[in-house]
């Protein structure tokens, strides 16, 4: 596989009064063509900001974004516009991302009218094919978003993202607002569409079971940084970073004698800690953890971690 999307030292900082929130603070990774890279971490760790920055819905503070080897982070919006066809995003809440005053037909046809030069009959064929592909029926095209269930609205949002036949799709918590049974349907749908359309996904979630099911590789994010990255099964069978182990232990377990989790309090992102940003919560911290931040290094084949314990 070749690299489709690559980010180098990507940063996105927000100014709040006189203080700075480092939502994404020097992230580097590559998404290989045809794979699903899972991105996991607690709420507020910067996952969504990273996804939106990659697709240029938010402009990066620093760093570079590459698509098929071409740097796209420095392109102005006019020059980046043709790439919108190839790079799409599905948001967490389908109801807020769908225009309530437009029918499904209007919602799906708009991207085609903006980016494609098609006849009315070709547009109708494409939107019909798209709505059927996500498990809905052609008669649904004349309805409005409020007339659908949450799962159906998410299918419409997926159809809108895929109607331009993109190469890379950021999926930002696409099932977190849905019932468990509906979640399974959407996840299977996304897998089927990925295979049939040969797409590449960045799948963002805080649900470990969903990430494991969907991902070929997984990146673990903590307070704006990637702290571990490995193939999916390798990460679950051999987690290295203490934060990854904490996430694994957070999986619900009915054992009443199981010990409580360590260090559940999430630090304030505005307060910059010297050294490893996880050390205030880490039960294994050493003196150097408080003094300098570890780099993300390869500990074993294709398994990277940013922890002094893994290299000591």
Short mmCIF file of C-alpha atoms in Angstrom, two decimals:
data_model
loop_
_atom_site.label_atom_id
_atom_site.label_comp_id
_atom_site.label_asym_id
_atom_site.label_seq_id
_atom_site.Cartn_x
_atom_site.Cartn_y
_atom_site.Cartn_z
CA UNK A 1 0.00 0.00 0.00
CA UNK A 2 1.08 3.56 -0.67
CA UNK A 3 0.45 6.60 1.49
CA UNK A 4 -2.66 8.54 0.52
CA UNK A 5 -2.75 11.17 3.27
CA UNK A 6 0.19 12.33 5.38
CA UNK A 7 0.41 14.95 8.10
CA UNK A 8 3.67 16.34 9.42
CA UNK A 9 3.92 18.13 12.76
CA UNK A 10 0.32 19.34 12.41
CA UNK A 11 -0.83 21.88 14.98
CA UNK A 12 -4.09 23.64 15.71
CA UNK A 13 -4.13 26.11 18.59
CA UNK A 14 -7.08 28.19 19.76
CA UNK A 15 -6.76 31.46 21.64
CA UNK A 16 -9.12 31.89 24.59
CA UNK A 17 -8.59 35.31 26.05
CA UNK A 18 -4.88 35.49 26.80
CA UNK A 19 -4.49 31.72 26.99
CA UNK A 20 -3.83 29.14 24.28
CA UNK A 21 -5.55 25.75 23.91
CA UNK A 22 -3.27 23.37 22.02
CA UNK A 23 -5.99 21.10 20.65
CA UNK A 24 -3.62 19.47 18.15
CA UNK A 25 0.02 19.90 19.07
CA UNK A 26 2.51 18.39 16.65
CA UNK A 27 0.86 15.30 15.15
CA UNK A 28 2.51 13.25 12.39
CA UNK A 29 1.21 10.10 10.72
CA UNK A 30 0.34 8.58 7.37
CA UNK A 31 -2.87 6.93 6.18
CA UNK A 32 -2.19 4.20 3.65
CA UNK A 33 -4.37 3.87 0.57
CA UNK A 34 -7.23 1.44 1.14
CA UNK A 35 -6.86 1.17 4.93
CA UNK A 36 -8.93 2.35 7.86
CA UNK A 37 -6.89 4.21 10.45
CA UNK A 38 -8.71 4.41 13.75
CA UNK A 39 -8.20 7.44 16.00
CA UNK A 40 -9.18 6.98 19.62
CA UNK A 41 -8.96 8.94 22.86
CA UNK A 42 -11.07 10.56 25.53
CA UNK A 43 -13.48 13.38 24.80
CA UNK A 44 -11.54 16.63 24.48
CA UNK A 45 -8.26 15.05 23.40
CA UNK A 46 -8.36 16.77 19.98
CA UNK A 47 -9.65 13.95 17.73
CA UNK A 48 -12.40 15.95 16.03
CA UNK A 49 -10.21 19.03 15.66
CA UNK A 50 -7.55 16.87 13.99
CA UNK A 51 -10.07 15.36 11.56
CA UNK A 52 -11.54 18.74 10.62
CA UNK A 53 -8.09 20.25 10.18
CA UNK A 54 -7.03 17.47 7.82
CA UNK A 55 -10.02 18.17 5.54
CA UNK A 56 -9.40 21.93 5.88
CA UNK A 57 -12.70 22.78 7.56
CA UNK A 58 -10.39 24.31 10.15
CA UNK A 59 -7.16 25.94 9.05
CA UNK A 60 -4.01 24.55 10.72
CA UNK A 61 -1.86 26.75 12.94
CA UNK A 62 1.31 25.04 11.71
CA UNK A 63 2.48 21.85 10.02
CA UNK A 64 1.80 20.28 6.65
CA UNK A 65 -0.93 18.12 5.09
CA UNK A 66 -0.18 16.01 2.02
CA UNK A 67 -2.63 14.27 -0.31
CA UNK A 68 -1.08 11.83 -2.80
CA UNK A 69 2.29 13.44 -2.17
CA UNK A 70 1.09 16.99 -2.88
CA UNK A 71 1.10 19.51 -0.05
CA UNK A 72 -2.44 20.84 0.28
CA UNK A 73 -2.20 22.73 3.59
CA UNK A 74 -0.73 25.81 1.90
CA UNK A 75 -3.32 25.95 -0.90
CA UNK A 76 -5.86 28.76 -0.72
CA UNK A 77 -9.52 27.77 -0.68
CA UNK A 78 -9.91 28.35 -4.43
CA UNK A 79 -7.07 25.97 -5.28
CA UNK A 80 -8.12 23.46 -2.62
CA UNK A 81 -11.73 23.39 -3.87
CA UNK A 82 -11.21 20.68 -6.56
CA UNK A 83 -9.91 18.37 -3.82
CA UNK A 84 -13.22 18.62 -1.94
CA UNK A 85 -14.50 15.90 -4.30
CA UNK A 86 -11.77 13.55 -3.15
CA UNK A 87 -11.75 14.39 0.56
CA UNK A 88 -15.03 14.18 2.48
CA UNK A 89 -16.24 14.04 6.09
CA UNK A 90 -19.20 12.46 7.90
CA UNK A 91 -20.13 14.28 11.12
CA UNK A 92 -21.23 12.87 14.45
CA UNK A 93 -24.72 14.40 14.49
CA UNK A 94 -26.51 13.85 11.17
CA UNK A 95 -29.47 16.03 12.12
CA UNK A 96 -27.37 19.16 12.62
CA UNK A 97 -25.35 18.49 9.45
CA UNK A 98 -28.40 18.12 7.17
CA UNK A 99 -30.32 21.20 6.06
CA UNK A 100 -33.84 20.78 7.55
CA UNK A 101 -35.37 22.90 4.78
CA UNK A 102 -34.08 20.71 1.95
CA UNK A 103 -35.45 17.39 0.80
CA UNK A 104 -33.11 14.42 0.57
CA UNK A 105 -33.11 14.84 -3.21
CA UNK A 106 -31.94 18.45 -2.86
CA UNK A 107 -29.33 17.51 -0.22
CA UNK A 108 -27.81 14.80 -2.42
CA UNK A 109 -28.01 16.69 -5.68
CA UNK A 110 -26.28 19.84 -4.38
CA UNK A 111 -22.71 18.39 -4.34
CA UNK A 112 -23.20 17.12 -7.89
CA UNK A 113 -24.38 20.52 -9.08
CA UNK A 114 -21.42 22.24 -7.43
CA UNK A 115 -18.65 19.85 -8.49
CA UNK A 116 -19.94 17.95 -11.53
CA UNK A 117 -21.33 18.97 -14.89
CA UNK A 118 -24.16 16.47 -15.26
CA UNK A 119 -27.54 16.47 -16.94
CA UNK A 120 -30.70 16.29 -14.84
CA UNK A 121 -31.16 12.63 -15.74
CA UNK A 122 -27.57 11.81 -14.74
CA UNK A 123 -27.99 13.63 -11.43
CA UNK A 124 -31.21 11.74 -10.75
CA UNK A 125 -29.51 8.43 -11.51
CA UNK A 126 -26.57 9.21 -9.22
CA UNK A 127 -28.71 10.27 -6.26
CA UNK A 128 -30.99 7.24 -6.72
CA UNK A 129 -27.98 4.91 -6.83
CA UNK A 130 -26.54 6.58 -3.74
CA UNK A 131 -29.70 6.36 -1.64
CA UNK A 132 -30.15 2.70 -2.56
CA UNK A 133 -26.48 1.99 -1.78
CA UNK A 134 -26.97 3.12 1.84
CA UNK A 135 -30.06 0.96 2.31
CA UNK A 136 -32.85 3.48 1.73
CA UNK A 137 -35.46 3.61 -1.02
CA UNK A 138 -35.97 6.05 -3.95
CA UNK A 139 -39.26 7.26 -2.45
CA UNK A 140 -37.29 8.62 0.52
CA UNK A 141 -35.78 11.27 -1.75
CA UNK A 142 -38.85 13.52 -1.44
CA UNK A 143 -38.82 13.59 2.36
CA UNK A 144 -37.18 16.02 4.78
CA UNK A 145 -34.56 15.09 7.43
CA UNK A 146 -36.99 15.36 10.35
CA UNK A 147 -39.09 12.57 8.84
CA UNK A 148 -36.31 10.01 9.40
CA UNK A 149 -34.89 8.17 12.39
CA UNK A 150 -31.35 8.86 13.60
CA UNK A 151 -29.96 5.84 11.79
CA UNK A 152 -31.69 6.79 8.54
CA UNK A 153 -30.39 10.37 8.80
CA UNK A 154 -26.86 9.06 9.23
CA UNK A 155 -27.33 6.93 6.10
CA UNK A 156 -28.34 10.09 4.23
CA UNK A 157 -25.25 11.90 5.54
CA UNK A 158 -23.09 8.99 4.37
CA UNK A 159 -24.76 9.03 0.95
CA UNK A 160 -24.05 12.76 0.65
CA UNK A 161 -20.37 12.26 1.54
CA UNK A 162 -19.94 9.39 -0.89
CA UNK A 163 -21.95 10.69 -3.84
CA UNK A 164 -18.86 12.44 -5.23
CA UNK A 165 -16.94 9.12 -5.01
CA UNK A 166 -14.19 10.43 -2.72
CA UNK A 167 -10.90 8.68 -2.13
CA UNK A 168 -10.53 9.67 1.53
CA UNK A 169 -13.29 10.04 4.12
CA UNK A 170 -13.02 11.26 7.72
CA UNK A 171 -15.68 9.55 9.84
CA UNK A 172 -16.12 11.60 13.01
CA UNK A 173 -17.94 9.45 15.59
CA UNK A 174 -20.50 8.41 12.94
CA UNK A 175 -22.35 5.97 15.22
CA UNK A 176 -21.99 7.44 18.73
CA UNK A 177 -25.45 9.02 18.74
CA UNK A 178 -27.21 5.85 17.55
CA UNK A 179 -28.76 2.83 19.26
CA UNK A 180 -26.51 -0.23 19.47
CA UNK A 181 -28.46 -2.23 16.87
CA UNK A 182 -28.41 0.71 14.46
CA UNK A 183 -24.70 1.22 15.13
CA UNK A 184 -23.99 -2.31 13.90
CA UNK A 185 -25.95 -1.66 10.69
CA UNK A 186 -24.07 1.60 9.97
CA UNK A 187 -20.67 0.04 10.70
CA UNK A 188 -21.37 -2.88 8.38
CA UNK A 189 -22.60 -0.45 5.75
CA UNK A 190 -19.40 1.59 6.01
CA UNK A 191 -17.29 -1.54 5.67
CA UNK A 192 -19.23 -2.71 2.62
CA UNK A 193 -19.02 0.71 0.94
CA UNK A 194 -15.29 0.92 1.63
CA UNK A 195 -14.69 -2.38 -0.12
CA UNK A 196 -17.00 -1.73 -3.06
CA UNK A 197 -15.77 1.83 -3.68
CA UNK A 198 -12.11 1.28 -2.69
CA UNK A 199 -12.02 4.15 -0.19
CA UNK A 200 -9.68 5.09 2.65
CA UNK A 201 -11.03 6.03 6.08
CA UNK A 202 -9.87 7.97 9.11
CA UNK A 203 -12.30 6.62 11.70
CA UNK A 204 -12.61 8.74 14.85
CA UNK A 205 -14.22 7.26 17.95
CA UNK A 206 -13.97 6.91 21.72
CA UNK A 207 -15.53 3.42 21.60
CA UNK A 208 -12.83 0.73 21.77
CA UNK A 209 -15.01 -2.06 20.42
CA UNK A 210 -16.05 0.02 17.40
CA UNK A 211 -12.45 1.05 16.70
CA UNK A 212 -11.25 -2.56 16.91
CA UNK A 213 -13.95 -3.75 14.52
CA UNK A 214 -13.37 -1.04 11.92
CA UNK A 215 -9.64 -0.35 11.94
CA UNK A 216 -6.59 -1.84 10.29
CA UNK A 217 -4.34 0.37 12.42
CA UNK A 218 -5.10 2.47 15.48
CA UNK A 219 -3.62 5.75 16.71
CA UNK A 220 -4.17 6.67 20.37
CA UNK A 221 -4.45 10.41 21.05
CA UNK A 222 -3.99 12.20 24.36
CA UNK A 223 -4.19 15.98 24.86
CA UNK A 224 -3.30 16.87 21.29
CA UNK A 225 -0.59 14.23 20.76
CA UNK A 226 -0.39 10.72 19.32
CA UNK A 227 1.00 8.58 22.15
CA UNK A 228 0.78 5.13 20.52
CA UNK A 229 0.13 3.66 17.09
CA UNK A 230 0.01 0.03 15.98
CA UNK A 231 -1.95 -2.52 13.91
CA UNK A 232 -5.35 -3.07 15.50
CA UNK A 233 -4.88 -6.54 16.99
CA UNK A 234 -1.32 -5.76 18.09
CA UNK A 235 -2.53 -2.72 20.01
CA UNK A 236 -5.22 -4.67 21.84
CA UNK A 237 -2.99 -7.65 22.59
CA UNK A 238 0.13 -5.69 23.53
CA UNK A 239 -0.61 -2.09 24.59
CA UNK A 240 2.55 -0.25 25.62
CA UNK A 241 1.66 3.28 26.72
CA UNK A 242 0.11 3.58 30.22
CA UNK A 243 -2.70 5.70 28.76
CA UNK A 244 -3.56 2.98 26.21
CA UNK A 245 -3.62 0.45 29.05
CA UNK A 246 -5.95 2.74 30.98
CA UNK A 247 -8.30 2.86 27.97
CA UNK A 248 -8.24 -0.93 27.73
CA UNK A 249 -9.11 -1.21 31.41
CA UNK A 250 -12.04 1.14 30.88
CA UNK A 251 -13.87 -1.50 28.85
CA UNK A 252 -16.91 -2.46 30.98
CA UNK A 253 -16.36 -5.56 33.12
CA UNK A 254 -19.01 -7.09 35.41
CA UNK A 255 -16.40 -8.25 37.96
CA UNK A 256 -17.30 -6.46 41.26
CA UNK A 257 -13.83 -7.12 42.69
CA UNK A 258 -12.06 -5.35 39.85
CA UNK A 259 -9.92 -2.44 41.04
CA UNK A 260 -10.92 1.11 40.22
CA UNK A 261 -9.18 2.90 37.37
CA UNK A 262 -6.18 5.05 38.20
CA UNK A 263 -6.09 8.75 37.45
CA UNK A 264 -9.46 9.40 35.87
CA UNK A 265 -9.25 13.19 36.17
CA UNK A 266 -8.47 14.70 32.77
CA UNK A 267 -6.08 17.69 33.05
CA UNK A 268 -6.99 21.14 31.75
CA UNK A 269 -5.70 21.44 28.17
CA UNK A 270 -4.89 25.10 28.77
CA UNK A 271 -2.49 24.29 31.60
CA UNK A 272 0.77 23.26 29.97
CA UNK A 273 2.62 20.56 31.91
CA UNK A 274 6.34 20.30 31.46
CA UNK A 275 7.52 16.91 30.25
CA UNK A 276 5.19 14.07 29.25
CA UNK A 277 1.65 15.42 29.21
CA UNK A 278 0.35 12.16 30.71
CA UNK A 279 2.67 12.15 33.73
CA UNK A 280 0.22 13.86 36.16
CA UNK A 281 -2.05 10.80 35.79
CA UNK A 282 0.57 8.09 35.27
CA UNK A 283 1.23 5.66 38.16
CA UNK A 284 4.58 4.68 36.59
CA UNK A 285 6.08 8.13 36.07
CA UNK A 286 9.80 8.67 36.52
CA UNK A 287 11.72 11.88 37.13
CA UNK A 288 12.55 12.36 33.45
CA UNK A 289 8.85 12.05 32.58
CA UNK A 290 8.33 15.34 34.42
CA UNK A 291 11.28 17.02 32.75
CA UNK A 292 11.04 16.24 29.03
CA UNK A 293 8.46 14.94 26.60
CA UNK A 294 9.17 11.54 24.99
CA UNK A 295 9.12 11.21 21.21
CA UNK A 296 6.92 8.77 19.31
CA UNK A 297 9.39 6.01 18.38
CA UNK A 298 9.14 2.50 16.92
CA UNK A 299 9.29 0.03 19.81
CA UNK A 300 8.70 -3.06 17.69
CA UNK A 301 7.78 -3.61 14.05
CA UNK A 302 5.03 -1.11 13.09
CA UNK A 303 4.35 -0.41 16.78
CA UNK A 304 5.14 3.13 17.93
CA UNK A 305 4.86 4.59 21.41
CA UNK A 306 5.78 7.85 23.15
CA UNK A 307 6.83 6.55 26.56
CA UNK A 308 10.17 6.31 28.35
CA UNK A 309 9.08 2.99 29.89
CA UNK A 310 9.06 1.38 26.44
CA UNK A 311 12.65 2.39 25.69
CA UNK A 312 14.24 2.04 29.14
#
